[in-house]
């Protein structure tokens, strides 16, 4: 754990109720009791292969720094761990994804909730490998699904990149004779060609366009989300920061002109988590991940702050 990333103000006079994340997070060791495990994926090799702007390799570090000063709200006293980073070296994306998957499987096996800090969206194929191993063990893989907040489907064919992870997941599930349940929230018609929409249809993907994720259509969006969440027992929650508009999230590979307004995205996220029983005795959410934070395109840190708030909102109900 990089201590220098976890620092911030200390309100000593307020005791335990004045604590912030940097005062609570601990390094994860093998004997630790079940908690939330923050795990970074230092890679933008998938972005580079996908002809995108690189920079997401440094995302985990910037995200930790944005998380450090957040107010800590303890509910049940679940520990919060920093499980370190998996880094892609020498362009070995497949190796890094396999390592990430092995670490995720290990954390899940010890009862932790993995909260992944990306990294390009190629993170999702790595994390899925670990999720699949854990769910195959406990029998939930047949009722597994993915919800992805994203402007893009990331269902491309061809060699593995940041644009292919959900097609890789689809193919892996198909090889096991299992269905692919995939719901995309925030898809942009301007950013996906008719060929990509056709690939999504042929994959059985469901989606809601960014233009339909507006308050007058709230009830319709919730019906789709509820139907999807109710149809599964185990959920991988993926959040690509390019689902937000460029003025809110400039620090990504492909900033969106329109995107989901943050208040809509956060409210949808909350609704989804509630529907999945997140924060109750049993959550369907197996793992969550934030993708595409590229600090070099985020000079005032606003994308990192938005990403940190997402992590906060996903993790706090578990703490
Ligand atoms: Mn994506």
mmCIF file of N, CA, C and O in Angstrom, residues 127-163:
data_model
loop_
_atom_site.group_PDB
_atom_site.id
_atom_site.type_symbol
_atom_site.label_atom_id
_atom_site.label_comp_id
_atom_site.label_asym_id
_atom_site.label_seq_id
_atom_site.Cartn_x
_atom_site.Cartn_y
_atom_site.Cartn_z
ATOM 1 N N UNK A 127 -11.217 -8.733 -14.334
ATOM 2 C CA UNK A 127 -12.040 -8.931 -13.133
ATOM 3 C C UNK A 127 -13.025 -10.076 -13.341
ATOM 4 O O UNK A 127 -13.243 -10.885 -12.440
ATOM 5 N N UNK A 128 -13.580 -10.173 -14.551
ATOM 6 C CA UNK A 128 -14.544 -11.247 -14.806
ATOM 7 C C UNK A 128 -13.910 -12.627 -14.606
ATOM 8 O O UNK A 128 -14.573 -13.564 -14.140
ATOM 9 N N UNK A 129 -12.649 -12.783 -14.985
ATOM 10 C CA UNK A 129 -12.006 -14.095 -14.819
ATOM 11 C C UNK A 129 -12.055 -14.540 -13.361
ATOM 12 O O UNK A 129 -12.275 -15.721 -13.059
ATOM 13 N N UNK A 130 -11.857 -13.580 -12.443
ATOM 14 C CA UNK A 130 -11.931 -13.897 -11.016
ATOM 15 C C UNK A 130 -13.369 -14.127 -10.559
ATOM 16 O O UNK A 130 -13.656 -15.040 -9.773
ATOM 17 N N UNK A 131 -14.272 -13.291 -11.053
ATOM 18 C CA UNK A 131 -15.692 -13.436 -10.711
ATOM 19 C C UNK A 131 -16.199 -14.803 -11.184
ATOM 20 O O UNK A 131 -16.902 -15.509 -10.455
ATOM 21 N N UNK A 132 -15.824 -15.182 -12.411
ATOM 22 C CA UNK A 132 -16.294 -16.452 -12.971
ATOM 23 C C UNK A 132 -15.802 -17.629 -12.141
ATOM 24 O O UNK A 132 -16.555 -18.580 -11.876
ATOM 25 N N UNK A 133 -14.535 -17.551 -11.716
ATOM 26 C CA UNK A 133 -13.986 -18.641 -10.905
ATOM 27 C C UNK A 133 -14.768 -18.767 -9.587
ATOM 28 O O UNK A 133 -15.153 -19.866 -9.175
ATOM 29 N N UNK A 134 -15.006 -17.618 -8.944
ATOM 30 C CA UNK A 134 -15.715 -17.647 -7.661
ATOM 31 C C UNK A 134 -17.169 -18.103 -7.829
ATOM 32 O O UNK A 134 -17.685 -18.883 -7.024
ATOM 33 N N UNK A 135 -17.830 -17.617 -8.886
ATOM 34 C CA UNK A 135 -19.244 -17.956 -9.071
ATOM 35 C C UNK A 135 -19.421 -19.391 -9.559
ATOM 36 O O UNK A 135 -20.443 -20.020 -9.264
ATOM 37 N N UNK A 136 -18.447 -19.897 -10.313
ATOM 38 C CA UNK A 136 -18.522 -21.303 -10.724
ATOM 39 C C UNK A 136 -18.438 -22.186 -9.493
ATOM 40 O O UNK A 136 -19.109 -23.223 -9.407
ATOM 41 N N UNK A 137 -17.630 -21.751 -8.526
ATOM 42 C CA UNK A 137 -17.460 -22.487 -7.267
ATOM 43 C C UNK A 137 -18.768 -22.524 -6.473
ATOM 44 O O UNK A 137 -19.144 -23.556 -5.931
ATOM 45 N N UNK A 138 -19.454 -21.383 -6.383
ATOM 46 C CA UNK A 138 -20.657 -21.364 -5.528
ATOM 47 C C UNK A 138 -21.950 -21.557 -6.330
ATOM 48 O O UNK A 138 -23.052 -21.433 -5.782
ATOM 49 N N UNK A 139 -21.825 -21.852 -7.634
ATOM 50 C CA UNK A 139 -23.003 -22.233 -8.427
ATOM 51 C C UNK A 139 -23.829 -21.070 -8.966
ATOM 52 O O UNK A 139 -24.898 -21.286 -9.527
ATOM 53 N N UNK A 140 -23.342 -19.833 -8.828
ATOM 54 C CA UNK A 140 -24.154 -18.703 -9.267
ATOM 55 C C UNK A 140 -23.867 -18.250 -10.701
ATOM 56 O O UNK A 140 -24.563 -17.376 -11.213
ATOM 57 N N UNK A 141 -22.840 -18.834 -11.355
ATOM 58 C CA UNK A 141 -22.479 -18.343 -12.687
ATOM 59 C C UNK A 141 -23.630 -18.413 -13.706
ATOM 60 O O UNK A 141 -23.755 -17.517 -14.543
ATOM 61 N N UNK A 142 -24.497 -19.435 -13.638
ATOM 62 C CA UNK A 142 -25.616 -19.458 -14.595
ATOM 63 C C UNK A 142 -26.579 -18.280 -14.449
ATOM 64 O O UNK A 142 -27.333 -17.985 -15.375
ATOM 65 N N UNK A 143 -26.599 -17.622 -13.313
ATOM 66 C CA UNK A 143 -27.494 -16.459 -13.141
ATOM 67 C C UNK A 143 -26.695 -15.192 -12.887
ATOM 68 O O UNK A 143 -27.004 -14.381 -12.034
ATOM 69 N N UNK A 144 -25.642 -15.060 -13.705
ATOM 70 C CA UNK A 144 -24.747 -13.910 -13.618
ATOM 71 C C UNK A 144 -25.123 -12.875 -14.680
ATOM 72 O O UNK A 144 -25.592 -13.218 -15.764
ATOM 73 N N UNK A 145 -24.918 -11.603 -14.357
ATOM 74 C CA UNK A 145 -25.121 -10.544 -15.343
ATOM 75 C C UNK A 145 -24.185 -9.371 -15.096
ATOM 76 O O UNK A 145 -23.584 -9.245 -14.027
ATOM 77 N N UNK A 146 -24.062 -8.533 -16.133
ATOM 78 C CA UNK A 146 -23.218 -7.343 -16.058
ATOM 79 C C UNK A 146 -24.080 -6.108 -16.300
ATOM 80 O O UNK A 146 -24.873 -6.081 -17.245
ATOM 81 N N UNK A 147 -23.934 -5.106 -15.439
ATOM 82 C CA UNK A 147 -24.471 -3.781 -15.739
ATOM 83 C C UNK A 147 -23.283 -2.863 -15.970
ATOM 84 O O UNK A 147 -22.360 -2.810 -15.148
ATOM 85 N N UNK A 148 -23.309 -2.180 -17.102
ATOM 86 C CA UNK A 148 -22.196 -1.306 -17.482
ATOM 87 C C UNK A 148 -22.716 0.094 -17.796
ATOM 88 O O UNK A 148 -23.489 0.265 -18.731
ATOM 89 N N UNK A 149 -22.312 1.061 -16.984
ATOM 90 C CA UNK A 149 -22.564 2.470 -17.315
ATOM 91 C C UNK A 149 -21.479 2.883 -18.292
ATOM 92 O O UNK A 149 -20.295 2.898 -17.943
ATOM 93 N N UNK A 150 -21.853 3.223 -19.515
ATOM 94 C CA UNK A 150 -20.828 3.445 -20.532
ATOM 95 C C UNK A 150 -21.464 4.113 -21.753
ATOM 96 O O UNK A 150 -22.629 3.850 -22.071
ATOM 97 N N UNK A 151 -20.699 4.953 -22.436
ATOM 98 C CA UNK A 151 -21.159 5.492 -23.717
ATOM 99 C C UNK A 151 -21.008 4.458 -24.827
ATOM 100 O O UNK A 151 -21.591 4.601 -25.899
ATOM 101 N N UNK A 152 -20.196 3.422 -24.565
ATOM 102 C CA UNK A 152 -19.844 2.429 -25.592
ATOM 103 C C UNK A 152 -20.234 1.026 -25.146
ATOM 104 O O UNK A 152 -20.242 0.735 -23.954
ATOM 105 N N UNK A 153 -20.479 0.146 -26.118
ATOM 106 C CA UNK A 153 -20.816 -1.242 -25.791
ATOM 107 C C UNK A 153 -19.598 -2.055 -25.350
ATOM 108 O O UNK A 153 -19.712 -3.001 -24.591
ATOM 109 N N UNK A 154 -18.424 -1.730 -25.886
ATOM 110 C CA UNK A 154 -17.207 -2.509 -25.619
ATOM 111 C C UNK A 154 -17.415 -3.994 -25.920
ATOM 112 O O UNK A 154 -17.004 -4.878 -25.160
ATOM 113 N N UNK A 155 -18.075 -4.245 -27.066
ATOM 114 C CA UNK A 155 -18.361 -5.612 -27.526
ATOM 115 C C UNK A 155 -17.635 -5.912 -28.835
ATOM 116 O O UNK A 155 -18.039 -6.796 -29.587
ATOM 117 N N UNK A 156 -16.572 -5.149 -29.112
ATOM 118 C CA UNK A 156 -15.893 -5.324 -30.391
ATOM 119 C C UNK A 156 -15.311 -6.724 -30.534
ATOM 120 O O UNK A 156 -14.940 -7.355 -29.547
ATOM 121 N N UNK A 157 -15.191 -7.163 -31.783
ATOM 122 C CA UNK A 157 -14.499 -8.428 -32.044
ATOM 123 C C UNK A 157 -13.023 -8.140 -32.279
ATOM 124 O O UNK A 157 -12.603 -6.983 -32.283
ATOM 125 N N UNK A 158 -12.237 -9.193 -32.451
ATOM 126 C CA UNK A 158 -10.815 -9.003 -32.700
ATOM 127 C C UNK A 158 -9.984 -9.181 -31.451
ATOM 128 O O UNK A 158 -10.479 -9.594 -30.412
ATOM 129 N N UNK A 159 -8.681 -8.859 -31.565
ATOM 130 C CA UNK A 159 -7.767 -9.076 -30.436
ATOM 131 C C UNK A 159 -8.169 -8.225 -29.226
ATOM 132 O O UNK A 159 -8.781 -7.169 -29.386
ATOM 133 N N UNK A 160 -7.828 -8.687 -28.009
ATOM 134 C CA UNK A 160 -8.273 -8.014 -26.784
ATOM 135 C C UNK A 160 -7.789 -6.570 -26.684
ATOM 136 O O UNK A 160 -6.600 -6.294 -26.844
ATOM 137 N N UNK A 161 -8.715 -5.650 -26.424
ATOM 138 C CA UNK A 161 -8.402 -4.235 -26.209
ATOM 139 C C UNK A 161 -9.335 -3.738 -25.109
ATOM 140 O O UNK A 161 -10.045 -4.519 -24.477
ATOM 141 N N UNK A 162 -9.358 -2.407 -24.925
ATOM 142 C CA UNK A 162 -10.335 -1.826 -24.002
ATOM 143 C C UNK A 162 -11.735 -1.828 -24.605
ATOM 144 O O UNK A 162 -12.704 -1.541 -23.901
ATOM 145 N N UNK A 163 -11.839 -2.146 -25.893
ATOM 146 C CA UNK A 163 -13.147 -2.146 -26.555
ATOM 147 C C UNK A 163 -13.774 -3.524 -26.670
ATOM 148 O O UNK A 163 -14.853 -3.663 -27.247
#
